[in-house]
CSV table of C-alpha atoms in Angstrom, one decimal:
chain,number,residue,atom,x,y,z
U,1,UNK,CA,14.4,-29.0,39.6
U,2,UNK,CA,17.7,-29.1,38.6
U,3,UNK,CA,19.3,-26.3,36.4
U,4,UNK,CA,21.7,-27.3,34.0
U,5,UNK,CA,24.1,-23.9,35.4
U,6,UNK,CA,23.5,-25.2,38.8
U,7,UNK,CA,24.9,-28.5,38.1
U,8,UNK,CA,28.1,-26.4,36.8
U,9,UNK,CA,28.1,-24.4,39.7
U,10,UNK,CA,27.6,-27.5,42.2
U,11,UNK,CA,30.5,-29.7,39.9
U,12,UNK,CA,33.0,-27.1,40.5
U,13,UNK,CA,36.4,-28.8,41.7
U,14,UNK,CA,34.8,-32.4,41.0
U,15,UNK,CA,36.2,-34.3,37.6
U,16,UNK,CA,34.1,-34.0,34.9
U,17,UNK,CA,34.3,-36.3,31.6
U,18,UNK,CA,32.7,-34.7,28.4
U,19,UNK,CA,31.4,-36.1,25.3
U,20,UNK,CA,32.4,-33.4,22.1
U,21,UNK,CA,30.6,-33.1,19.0
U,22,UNK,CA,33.4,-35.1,16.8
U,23,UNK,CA,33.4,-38.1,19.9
U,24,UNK,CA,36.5,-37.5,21.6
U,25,UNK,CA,35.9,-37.8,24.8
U,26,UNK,CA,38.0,-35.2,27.9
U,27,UNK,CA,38.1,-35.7,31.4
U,28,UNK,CA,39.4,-33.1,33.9
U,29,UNK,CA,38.4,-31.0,36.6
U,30,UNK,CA,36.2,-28.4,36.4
U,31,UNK,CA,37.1,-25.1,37.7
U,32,UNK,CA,35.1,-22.5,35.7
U,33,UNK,CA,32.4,-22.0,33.2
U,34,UNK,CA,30.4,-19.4,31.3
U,35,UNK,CA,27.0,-18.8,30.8
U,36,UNK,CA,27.4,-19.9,27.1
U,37,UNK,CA,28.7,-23.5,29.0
U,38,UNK,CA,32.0,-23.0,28.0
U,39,UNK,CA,34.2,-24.7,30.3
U,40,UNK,CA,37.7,-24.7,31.9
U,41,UNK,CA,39.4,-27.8,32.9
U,42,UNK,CA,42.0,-28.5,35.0
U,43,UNK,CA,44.8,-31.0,34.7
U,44,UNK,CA,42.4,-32.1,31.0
U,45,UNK,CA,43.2,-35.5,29.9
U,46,UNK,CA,41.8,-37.3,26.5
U,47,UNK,CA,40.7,-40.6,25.9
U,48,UNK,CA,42.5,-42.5,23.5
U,49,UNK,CA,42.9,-46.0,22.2
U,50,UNK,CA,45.5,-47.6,24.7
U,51,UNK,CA,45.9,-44.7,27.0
U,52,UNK,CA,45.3,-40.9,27.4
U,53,UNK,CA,46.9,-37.5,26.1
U,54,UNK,CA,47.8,-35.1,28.7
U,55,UNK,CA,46.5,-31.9,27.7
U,56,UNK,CA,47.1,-29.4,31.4
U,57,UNK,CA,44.8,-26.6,31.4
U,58,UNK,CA,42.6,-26.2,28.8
U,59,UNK,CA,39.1,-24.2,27.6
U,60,UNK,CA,36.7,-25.9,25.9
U,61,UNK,CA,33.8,-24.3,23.9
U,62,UNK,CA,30.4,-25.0,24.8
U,63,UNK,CA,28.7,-25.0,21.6
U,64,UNK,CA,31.6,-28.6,21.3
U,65,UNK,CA,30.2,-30.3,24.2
U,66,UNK,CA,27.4,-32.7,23.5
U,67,UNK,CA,27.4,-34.0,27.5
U,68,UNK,CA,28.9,-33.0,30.7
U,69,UNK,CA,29.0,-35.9,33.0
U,70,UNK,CA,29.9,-35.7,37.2
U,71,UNK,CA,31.9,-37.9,37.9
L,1,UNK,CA,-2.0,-27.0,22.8
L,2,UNK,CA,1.0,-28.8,24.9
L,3,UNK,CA,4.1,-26.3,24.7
L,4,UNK,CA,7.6,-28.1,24.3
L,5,UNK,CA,8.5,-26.2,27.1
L,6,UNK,CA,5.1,-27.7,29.4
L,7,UNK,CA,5.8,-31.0,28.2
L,8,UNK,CA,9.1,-30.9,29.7
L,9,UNK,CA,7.8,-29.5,33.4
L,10,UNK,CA,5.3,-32.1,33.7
L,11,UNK,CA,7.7,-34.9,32.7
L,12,UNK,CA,10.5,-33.6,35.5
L,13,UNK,CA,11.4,-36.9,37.5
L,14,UNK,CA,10.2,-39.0,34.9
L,15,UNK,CA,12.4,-41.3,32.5
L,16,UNK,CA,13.1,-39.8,29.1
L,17,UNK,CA,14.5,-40.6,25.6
L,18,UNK,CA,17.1,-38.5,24.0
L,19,UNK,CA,18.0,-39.0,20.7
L,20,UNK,CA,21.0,-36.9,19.5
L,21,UNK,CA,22.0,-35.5,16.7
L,22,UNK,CA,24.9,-37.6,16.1
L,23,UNK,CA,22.6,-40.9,16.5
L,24,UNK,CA,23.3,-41.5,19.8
L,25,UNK,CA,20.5,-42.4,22.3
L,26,UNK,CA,20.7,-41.4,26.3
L,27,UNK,CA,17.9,-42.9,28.6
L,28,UNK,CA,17.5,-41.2,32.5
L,29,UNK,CA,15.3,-39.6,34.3
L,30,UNK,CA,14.8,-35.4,33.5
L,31,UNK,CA,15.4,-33.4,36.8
L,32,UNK,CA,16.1,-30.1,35.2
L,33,UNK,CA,16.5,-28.3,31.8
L,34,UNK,CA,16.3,-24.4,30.8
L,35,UNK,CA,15.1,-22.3,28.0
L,36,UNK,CA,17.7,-23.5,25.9
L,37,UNK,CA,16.7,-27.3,26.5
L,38,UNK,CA,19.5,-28.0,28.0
L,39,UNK,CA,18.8,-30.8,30.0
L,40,UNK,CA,19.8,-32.7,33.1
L,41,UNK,CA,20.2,-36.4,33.5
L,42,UNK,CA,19.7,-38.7,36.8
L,43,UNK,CA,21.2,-42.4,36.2
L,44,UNK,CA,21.8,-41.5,32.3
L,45,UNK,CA,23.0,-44.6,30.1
L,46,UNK,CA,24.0,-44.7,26.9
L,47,UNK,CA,22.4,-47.5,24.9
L,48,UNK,CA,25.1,-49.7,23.3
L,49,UNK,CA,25.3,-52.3,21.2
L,50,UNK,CA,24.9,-55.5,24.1
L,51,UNK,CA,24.4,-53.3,26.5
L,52,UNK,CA,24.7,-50.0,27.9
L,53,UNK,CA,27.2,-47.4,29.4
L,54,UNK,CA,26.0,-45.7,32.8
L,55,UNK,CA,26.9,-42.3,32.9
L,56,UNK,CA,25.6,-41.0,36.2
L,57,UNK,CA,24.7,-37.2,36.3
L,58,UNK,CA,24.6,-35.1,32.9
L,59,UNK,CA,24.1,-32.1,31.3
L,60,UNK,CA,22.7,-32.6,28.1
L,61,UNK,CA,23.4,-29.7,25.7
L,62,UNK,CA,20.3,-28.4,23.7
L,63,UNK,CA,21.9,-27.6,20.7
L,64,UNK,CA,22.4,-31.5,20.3
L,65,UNK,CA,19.3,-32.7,21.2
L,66,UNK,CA,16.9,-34.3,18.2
L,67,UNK,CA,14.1,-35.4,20.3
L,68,UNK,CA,13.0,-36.0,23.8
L,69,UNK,CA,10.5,-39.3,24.3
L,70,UNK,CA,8.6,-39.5,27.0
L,71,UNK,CA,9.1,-43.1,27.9
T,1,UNK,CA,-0.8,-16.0,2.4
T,2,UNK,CA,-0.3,-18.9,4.7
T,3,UNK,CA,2.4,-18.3,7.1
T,4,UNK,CA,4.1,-21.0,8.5
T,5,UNK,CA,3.2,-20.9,11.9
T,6,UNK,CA,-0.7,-20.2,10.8
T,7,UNK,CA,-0.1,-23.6,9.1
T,8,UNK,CA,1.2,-25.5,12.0
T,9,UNK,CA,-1.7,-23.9,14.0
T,10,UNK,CA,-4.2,-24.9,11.8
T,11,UNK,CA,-2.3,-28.5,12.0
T,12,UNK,CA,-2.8,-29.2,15.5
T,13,UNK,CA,-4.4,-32.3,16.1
T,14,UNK,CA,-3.7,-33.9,12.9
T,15,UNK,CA,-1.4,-36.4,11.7
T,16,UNK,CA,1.9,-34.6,10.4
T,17,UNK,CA,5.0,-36.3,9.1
T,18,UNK,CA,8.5,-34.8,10.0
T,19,UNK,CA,11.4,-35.3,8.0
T,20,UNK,CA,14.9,-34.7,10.0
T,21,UNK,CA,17.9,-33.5,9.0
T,22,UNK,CA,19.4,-36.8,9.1
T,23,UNK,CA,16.9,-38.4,7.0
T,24,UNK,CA,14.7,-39.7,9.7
T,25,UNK,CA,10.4,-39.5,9.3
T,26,UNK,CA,8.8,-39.4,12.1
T,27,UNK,CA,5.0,-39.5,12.3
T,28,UNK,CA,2.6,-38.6,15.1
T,29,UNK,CA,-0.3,-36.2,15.7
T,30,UNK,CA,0.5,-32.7,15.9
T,31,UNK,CA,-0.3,-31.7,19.8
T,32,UNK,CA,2.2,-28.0,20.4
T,33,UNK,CA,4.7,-25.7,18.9
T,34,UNK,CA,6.3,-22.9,20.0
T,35,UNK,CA,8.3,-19.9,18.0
T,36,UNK,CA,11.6,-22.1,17.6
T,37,UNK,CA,9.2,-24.6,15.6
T,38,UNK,CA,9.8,-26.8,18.3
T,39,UNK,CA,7.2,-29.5,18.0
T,40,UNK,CA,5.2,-31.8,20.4
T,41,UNK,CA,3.8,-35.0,18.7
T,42,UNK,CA,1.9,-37.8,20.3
T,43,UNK,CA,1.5,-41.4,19.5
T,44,UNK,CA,5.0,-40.5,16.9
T,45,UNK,CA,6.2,-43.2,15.5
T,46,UNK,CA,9.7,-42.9,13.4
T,47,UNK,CA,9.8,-44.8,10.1
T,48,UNK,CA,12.0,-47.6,9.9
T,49,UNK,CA,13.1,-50.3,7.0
T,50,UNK,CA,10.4,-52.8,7.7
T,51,UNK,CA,8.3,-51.3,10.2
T,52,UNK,CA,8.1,-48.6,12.5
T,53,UNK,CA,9.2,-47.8,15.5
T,54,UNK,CA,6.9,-46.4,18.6
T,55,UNK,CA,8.2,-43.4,20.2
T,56,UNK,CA,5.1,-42.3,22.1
T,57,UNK,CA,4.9,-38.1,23.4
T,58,UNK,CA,8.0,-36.8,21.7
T,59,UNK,CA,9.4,-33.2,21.5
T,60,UNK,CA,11.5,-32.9,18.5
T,61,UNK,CA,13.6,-29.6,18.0
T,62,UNK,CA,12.9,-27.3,15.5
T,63,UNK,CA,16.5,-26.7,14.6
T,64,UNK,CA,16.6,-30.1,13.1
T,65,UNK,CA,13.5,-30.2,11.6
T,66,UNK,CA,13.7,-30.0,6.9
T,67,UNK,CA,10.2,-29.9,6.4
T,68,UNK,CA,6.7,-30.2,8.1
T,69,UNK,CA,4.0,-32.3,6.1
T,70,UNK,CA,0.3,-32.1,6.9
T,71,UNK,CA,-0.9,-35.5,6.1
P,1,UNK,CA,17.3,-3.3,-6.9
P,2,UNK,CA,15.0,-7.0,-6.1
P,3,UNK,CA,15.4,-7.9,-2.2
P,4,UNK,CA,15.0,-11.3,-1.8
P,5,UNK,CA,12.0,-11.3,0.0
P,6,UNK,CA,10.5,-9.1,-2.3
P,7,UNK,CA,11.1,-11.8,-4.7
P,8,UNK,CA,9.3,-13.7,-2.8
P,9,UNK,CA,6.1,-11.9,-2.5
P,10,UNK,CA,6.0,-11.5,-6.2
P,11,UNK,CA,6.2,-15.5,-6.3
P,12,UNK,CA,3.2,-16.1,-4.4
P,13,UNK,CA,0.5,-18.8,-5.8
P,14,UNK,CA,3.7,-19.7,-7.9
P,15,UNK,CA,5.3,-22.7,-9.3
P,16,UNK,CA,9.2,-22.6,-7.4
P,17,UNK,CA,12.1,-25.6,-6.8
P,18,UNK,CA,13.9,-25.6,-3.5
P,19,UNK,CA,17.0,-26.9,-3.7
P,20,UNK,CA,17.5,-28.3,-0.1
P,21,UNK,CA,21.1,-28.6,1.9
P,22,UNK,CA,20.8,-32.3,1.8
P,23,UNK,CA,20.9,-32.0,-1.8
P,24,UNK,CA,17.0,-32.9,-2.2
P,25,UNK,CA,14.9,-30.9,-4.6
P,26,UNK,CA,11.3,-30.1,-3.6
P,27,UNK,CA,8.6,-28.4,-6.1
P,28,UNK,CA,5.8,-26.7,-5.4
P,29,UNK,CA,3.8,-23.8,-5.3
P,30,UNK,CA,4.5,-20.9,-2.5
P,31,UNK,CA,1.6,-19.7,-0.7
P,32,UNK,CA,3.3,-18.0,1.9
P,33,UNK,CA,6.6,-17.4,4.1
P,34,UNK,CA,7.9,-15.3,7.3
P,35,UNK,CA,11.2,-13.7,7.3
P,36,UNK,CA,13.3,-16.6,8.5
P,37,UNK,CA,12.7,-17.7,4.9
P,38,UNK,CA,10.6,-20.5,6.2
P,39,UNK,CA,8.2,-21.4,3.4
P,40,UNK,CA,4.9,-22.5,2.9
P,41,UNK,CA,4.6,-24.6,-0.6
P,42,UNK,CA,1.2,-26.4,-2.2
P,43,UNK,CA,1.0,-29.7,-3.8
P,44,UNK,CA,4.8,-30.6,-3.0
P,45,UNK,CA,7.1,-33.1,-4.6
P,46,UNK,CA,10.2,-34.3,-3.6
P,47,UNK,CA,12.0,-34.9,-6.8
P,48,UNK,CA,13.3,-38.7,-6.6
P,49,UNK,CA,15.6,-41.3,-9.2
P,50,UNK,CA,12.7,-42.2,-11.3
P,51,UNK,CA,9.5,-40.0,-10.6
P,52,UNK,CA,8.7,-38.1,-7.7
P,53,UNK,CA,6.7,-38.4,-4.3
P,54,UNK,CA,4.0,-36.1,-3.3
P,55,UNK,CA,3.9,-34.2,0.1
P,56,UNK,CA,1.0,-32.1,0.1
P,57,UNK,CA,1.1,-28.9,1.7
P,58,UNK,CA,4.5,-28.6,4.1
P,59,UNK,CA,6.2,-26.3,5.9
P,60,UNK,CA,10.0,-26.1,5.0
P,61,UNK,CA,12.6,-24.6,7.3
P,62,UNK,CA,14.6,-21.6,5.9
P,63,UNK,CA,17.5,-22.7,7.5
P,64,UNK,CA,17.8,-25.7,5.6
P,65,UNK,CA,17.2,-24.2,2.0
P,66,UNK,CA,19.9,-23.7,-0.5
P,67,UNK,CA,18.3,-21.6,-3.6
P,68,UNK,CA,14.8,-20.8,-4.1
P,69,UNK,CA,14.4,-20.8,-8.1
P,70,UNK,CA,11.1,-19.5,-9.5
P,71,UNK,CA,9.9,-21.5,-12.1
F,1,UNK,CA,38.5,0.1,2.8
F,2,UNK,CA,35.8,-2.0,0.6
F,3,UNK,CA,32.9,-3.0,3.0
F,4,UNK,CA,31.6,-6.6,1.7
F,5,UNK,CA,28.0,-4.9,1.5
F,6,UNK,CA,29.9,-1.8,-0.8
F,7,UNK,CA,31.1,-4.4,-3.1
F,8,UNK,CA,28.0,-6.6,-3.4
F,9,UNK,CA,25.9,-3.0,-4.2
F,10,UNK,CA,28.6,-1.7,-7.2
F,11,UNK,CA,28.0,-5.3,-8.0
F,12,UNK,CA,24.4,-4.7,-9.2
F,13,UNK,CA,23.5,-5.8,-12.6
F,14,UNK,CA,27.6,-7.8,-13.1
F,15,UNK,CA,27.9,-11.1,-13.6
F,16,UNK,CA,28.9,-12.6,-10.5
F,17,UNK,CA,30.0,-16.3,-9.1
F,18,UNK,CA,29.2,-18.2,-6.5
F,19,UNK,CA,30.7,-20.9,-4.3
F,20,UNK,CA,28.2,-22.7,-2.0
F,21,UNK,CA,28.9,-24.8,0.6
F,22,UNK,CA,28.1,-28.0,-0.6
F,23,UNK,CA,30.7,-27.0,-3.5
F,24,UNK,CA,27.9,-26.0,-6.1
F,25,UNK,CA,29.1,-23.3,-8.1
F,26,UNK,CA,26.5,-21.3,-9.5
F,27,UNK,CA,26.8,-17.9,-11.9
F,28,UNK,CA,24.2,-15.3,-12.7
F,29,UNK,CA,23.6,-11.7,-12.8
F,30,UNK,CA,23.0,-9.8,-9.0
F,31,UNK,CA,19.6,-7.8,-9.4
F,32,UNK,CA,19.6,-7.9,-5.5
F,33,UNK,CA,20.7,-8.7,-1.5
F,34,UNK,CA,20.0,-8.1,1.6
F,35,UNK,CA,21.7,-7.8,5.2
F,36,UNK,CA,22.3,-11.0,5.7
F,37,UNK,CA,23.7,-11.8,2.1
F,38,UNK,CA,20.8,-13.9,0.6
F,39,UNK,CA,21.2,-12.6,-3.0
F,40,UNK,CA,19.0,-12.9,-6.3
F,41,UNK,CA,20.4,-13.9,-9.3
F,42,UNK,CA,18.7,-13.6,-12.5
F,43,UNK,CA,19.8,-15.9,-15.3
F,44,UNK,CA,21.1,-18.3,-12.7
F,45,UNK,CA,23.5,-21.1,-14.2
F,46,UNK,CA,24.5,-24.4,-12.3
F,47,UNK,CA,28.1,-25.6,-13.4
F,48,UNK,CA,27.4,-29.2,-13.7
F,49,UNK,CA,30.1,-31.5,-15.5
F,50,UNK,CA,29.8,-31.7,-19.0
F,51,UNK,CA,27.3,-28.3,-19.5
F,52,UNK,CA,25.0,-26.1,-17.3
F,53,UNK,CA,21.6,-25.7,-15.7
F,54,UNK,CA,19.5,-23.4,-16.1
F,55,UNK,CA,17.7,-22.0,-13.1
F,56,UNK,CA,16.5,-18.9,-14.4
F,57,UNK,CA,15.5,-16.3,-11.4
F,58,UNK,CA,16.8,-17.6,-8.3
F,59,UNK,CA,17.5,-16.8,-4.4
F,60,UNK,CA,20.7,-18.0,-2.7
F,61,UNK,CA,20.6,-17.8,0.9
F,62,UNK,CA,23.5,-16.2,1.9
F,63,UNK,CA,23.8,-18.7,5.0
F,64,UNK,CA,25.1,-21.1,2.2
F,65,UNK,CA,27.5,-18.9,0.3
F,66,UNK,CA,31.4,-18.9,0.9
F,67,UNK,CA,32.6,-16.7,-1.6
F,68,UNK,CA,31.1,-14.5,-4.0
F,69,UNK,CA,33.4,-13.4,-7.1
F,70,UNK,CA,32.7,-10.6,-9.4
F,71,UNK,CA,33.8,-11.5,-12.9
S,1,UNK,CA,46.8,-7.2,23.4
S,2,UNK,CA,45.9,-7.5,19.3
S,3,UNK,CA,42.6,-7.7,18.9
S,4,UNK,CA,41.9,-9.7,16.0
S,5,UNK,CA,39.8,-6.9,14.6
S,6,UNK,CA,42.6,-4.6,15.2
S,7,UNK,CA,45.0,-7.4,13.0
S,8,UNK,CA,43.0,-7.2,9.6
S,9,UNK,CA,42.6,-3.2,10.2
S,10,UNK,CA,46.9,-2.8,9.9
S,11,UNK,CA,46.6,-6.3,7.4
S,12,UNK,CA,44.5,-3.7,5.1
S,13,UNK,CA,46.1,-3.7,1.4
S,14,UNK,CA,48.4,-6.6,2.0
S,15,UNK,CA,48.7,-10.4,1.3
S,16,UNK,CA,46.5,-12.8,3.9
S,17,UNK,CA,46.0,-16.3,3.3
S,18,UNK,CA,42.5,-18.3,4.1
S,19,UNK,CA,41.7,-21.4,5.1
S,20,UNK,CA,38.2,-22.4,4.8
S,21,UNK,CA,35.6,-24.7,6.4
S,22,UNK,CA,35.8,-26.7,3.5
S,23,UNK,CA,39.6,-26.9,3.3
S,24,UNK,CA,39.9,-24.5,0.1
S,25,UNK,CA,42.7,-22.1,0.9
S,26,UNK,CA,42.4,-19.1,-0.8
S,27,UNK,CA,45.3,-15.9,-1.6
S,28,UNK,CA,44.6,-11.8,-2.2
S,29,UNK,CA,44.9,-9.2,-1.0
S,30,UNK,CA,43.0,-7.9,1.8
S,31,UNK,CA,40.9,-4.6,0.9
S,32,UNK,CA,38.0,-4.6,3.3
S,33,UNK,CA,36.4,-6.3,6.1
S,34,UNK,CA,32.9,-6.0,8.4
S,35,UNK,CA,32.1,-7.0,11.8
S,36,UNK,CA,31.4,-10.2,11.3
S,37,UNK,CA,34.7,-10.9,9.2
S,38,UNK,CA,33.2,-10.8,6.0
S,39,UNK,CA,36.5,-10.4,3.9
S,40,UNK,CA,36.5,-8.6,0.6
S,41,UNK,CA,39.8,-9.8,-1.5
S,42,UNK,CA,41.1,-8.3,-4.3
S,43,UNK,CA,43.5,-10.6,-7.0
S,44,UNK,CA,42.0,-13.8,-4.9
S,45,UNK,CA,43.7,-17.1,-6.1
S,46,UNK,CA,42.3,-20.4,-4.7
S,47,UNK,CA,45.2,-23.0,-4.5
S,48,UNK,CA,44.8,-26.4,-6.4
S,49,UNK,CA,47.0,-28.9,-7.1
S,50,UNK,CA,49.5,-28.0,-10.0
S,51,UNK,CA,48.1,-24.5,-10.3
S,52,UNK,CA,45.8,-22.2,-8.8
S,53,UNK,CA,42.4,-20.8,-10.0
S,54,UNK,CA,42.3,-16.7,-10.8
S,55,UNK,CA,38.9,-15.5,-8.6
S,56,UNK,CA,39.6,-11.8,-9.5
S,57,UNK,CA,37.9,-9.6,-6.6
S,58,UNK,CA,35.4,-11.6,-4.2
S,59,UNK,CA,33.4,-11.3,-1.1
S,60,UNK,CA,33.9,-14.2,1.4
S,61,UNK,CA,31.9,-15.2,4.1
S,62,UNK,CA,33.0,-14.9,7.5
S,63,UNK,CA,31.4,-17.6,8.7
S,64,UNK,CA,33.3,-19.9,6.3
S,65,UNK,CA,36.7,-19.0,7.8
S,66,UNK,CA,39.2,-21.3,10.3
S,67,UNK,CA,41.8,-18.7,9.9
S,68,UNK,CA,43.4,-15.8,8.3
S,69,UNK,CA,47.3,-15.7,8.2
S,70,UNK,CA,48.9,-12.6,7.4
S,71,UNK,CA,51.9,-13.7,4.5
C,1,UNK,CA,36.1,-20.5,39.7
C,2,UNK,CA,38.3,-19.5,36.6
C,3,UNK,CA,35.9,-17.6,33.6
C,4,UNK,CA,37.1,-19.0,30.2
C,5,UNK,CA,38.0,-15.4,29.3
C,6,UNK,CA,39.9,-15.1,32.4
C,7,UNK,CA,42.1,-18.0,31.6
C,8,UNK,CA,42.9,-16.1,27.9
C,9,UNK,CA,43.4,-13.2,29.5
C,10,UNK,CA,46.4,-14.6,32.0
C,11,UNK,CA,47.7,-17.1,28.8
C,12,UNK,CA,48.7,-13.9,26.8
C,13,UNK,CA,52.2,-14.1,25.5
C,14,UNK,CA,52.1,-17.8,26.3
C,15,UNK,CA,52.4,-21.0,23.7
C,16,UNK,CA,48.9,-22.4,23.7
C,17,UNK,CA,47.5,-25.6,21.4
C,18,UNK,CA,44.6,-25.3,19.9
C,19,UNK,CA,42.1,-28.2,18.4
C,20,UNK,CA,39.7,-27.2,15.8
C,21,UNK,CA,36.9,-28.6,14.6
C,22,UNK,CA,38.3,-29.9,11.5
C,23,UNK,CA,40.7,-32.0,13.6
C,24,UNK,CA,44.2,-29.5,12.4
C,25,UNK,CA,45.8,-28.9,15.5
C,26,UNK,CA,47.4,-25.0,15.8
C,27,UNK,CA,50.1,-24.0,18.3
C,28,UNK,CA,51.2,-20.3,18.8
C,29,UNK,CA,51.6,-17.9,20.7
C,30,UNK,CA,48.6,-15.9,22.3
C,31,UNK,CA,49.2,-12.4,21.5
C,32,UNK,CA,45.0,-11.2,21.1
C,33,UNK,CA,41.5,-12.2,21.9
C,34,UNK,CA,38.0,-10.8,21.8
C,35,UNK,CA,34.9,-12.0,23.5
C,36,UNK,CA,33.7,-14.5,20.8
C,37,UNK,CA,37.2,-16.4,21.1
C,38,UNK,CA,38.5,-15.4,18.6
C,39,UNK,CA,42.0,-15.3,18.6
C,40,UNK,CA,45.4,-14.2,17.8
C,41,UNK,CA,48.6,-16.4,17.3
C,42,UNK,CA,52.1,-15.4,16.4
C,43,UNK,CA,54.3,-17.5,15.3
C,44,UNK,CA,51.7,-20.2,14.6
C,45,UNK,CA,52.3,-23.7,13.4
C,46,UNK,CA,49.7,-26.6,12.3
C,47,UNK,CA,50.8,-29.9,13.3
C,48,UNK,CA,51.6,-32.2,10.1
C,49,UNK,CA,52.3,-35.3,9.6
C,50,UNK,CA,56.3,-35.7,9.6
C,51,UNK,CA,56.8,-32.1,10.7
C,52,UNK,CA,54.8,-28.7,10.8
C,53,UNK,CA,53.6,-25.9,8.3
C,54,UNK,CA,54.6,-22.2,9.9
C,55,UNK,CA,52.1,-19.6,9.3
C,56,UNK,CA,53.0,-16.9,10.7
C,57,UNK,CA,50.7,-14.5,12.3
C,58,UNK,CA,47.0,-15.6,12.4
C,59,UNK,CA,43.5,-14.9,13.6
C,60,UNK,CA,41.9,-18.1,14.0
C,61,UNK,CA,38.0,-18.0,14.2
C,62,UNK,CA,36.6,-19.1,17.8
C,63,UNK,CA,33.8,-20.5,15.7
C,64,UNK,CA,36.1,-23.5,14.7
C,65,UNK,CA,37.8,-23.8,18.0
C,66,UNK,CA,37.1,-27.2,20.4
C,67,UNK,CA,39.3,-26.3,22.6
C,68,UNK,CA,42.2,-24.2,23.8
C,69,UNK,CA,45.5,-26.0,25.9
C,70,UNK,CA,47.1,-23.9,28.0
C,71,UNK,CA,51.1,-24.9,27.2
């Protein structure tokens, strides 16, 4: 059994690419969360047609995040 | 009288169905979830038109889930 | 007074039909529930133009759940 | 001073119309409710272009309900 | 300093207004409310295009409300 | 540190303008507030094109708020 | 491991870009937070087509925030 926080915990420093609610999709390295999933990324990037926006550091908010997926 | 919650412990390391709310469907196998249903993912793929999109490890937020087949 | 979860109680084992937020029925026999309204239907099948399609054991989330039919 | 869910109580084994957040109208008679506002209605009918379609006894979810008019 | 809840009780027995989320905008007298802003209405009107509704006694939840206007 | 609590409580008795979920902005002045940033508005004007509408006094939901500038 | 809150805490007095769920992107300065995200901006600007509207000082709800850029 694999708990959905322990995957978090185990991810940390690993690149993570999440799905959001509205379908963008960010990629980045995870170096925090909160209980409430959200999430800090590191050096956060976002898929776009024909390339990616640079987006540094950034939090996202866990009640946005439809999937977390390790990389 | 099955409890969501039971159903979900006796179908750990089993393949599952999500269906989410924004129509998307995500097939793996369940090897962890919490009281919130947040779930986990082994060799989760995203069903795509002509195909599908392998996603490896995921955490499935709750809040997005519709239902949960057991396939 | 019938409250609702006397209802569902008195439901189990008989064929219910679910309608979604997003429009979808989805028929099946009425097997759990818990406080959420989270539901556990077997043999559901969800209604589709021209036929149905077979989902087997399902949990569906309460949260997305309109209305409840005893059929 | 009428609190809604004294409103309620007085509109037991009575005729109301829910007006639902996906716009659809369902009629009915209330034979009970909790205090999520989740409803209990007798002899339902979805109101539809052209005559209605009965539902029977259902459960409706409170946090999908608009208005509650009392007919 | 006008608590919300201060207004909506020297509000008893005015005509008020309300915006809903799905942009309904419906006008009655406040006979009543509760914590959580579910309100009744009695006289309730529906501005429709071209007229009114009539919904006579009514419960809005208060989930559904964006603004509430005193006229 | 401001606190955004701590903004509305010095914003008390002056001009704020609201942008809602919905994409309605709306003028007043700020006379009260709650916890959950309820807003009560005195001499509220919702923006429109060519014009504005008068709302007079009015109660809006926190929960319907993106963001409150202080003009 | 860097806690979302954290991360707030050590952007204060710094330019961060925030996304919201409506898709309006907001940059400002961080001058406030609490713990349900919702912030403080001065100076803040939305991103427009062919320029940007100034707003001044805002609280912006963390309800409606995806995420928060670090500039």
């Amino acid at each position: 059994m694999v708990l959905p926080i322990d995957l978090l915990e185990v991810s940390l420093n690993r690149d993570i690419s999440l799905l959001l609610k509205d379908g963008r999709i960010l990629n980045g390295k995870l170096i925090g969360y909160d209980q409430y999933m959200n999430l800090v990324l590191d050096d956060a990037r976002e898929e776009k047609e024909g390339g990616e926006k640079r987006l540094g550091r950034v939090v996202v908010r866990g009640s946005n995040v439809v999937s977390i997926a390790i990389v």
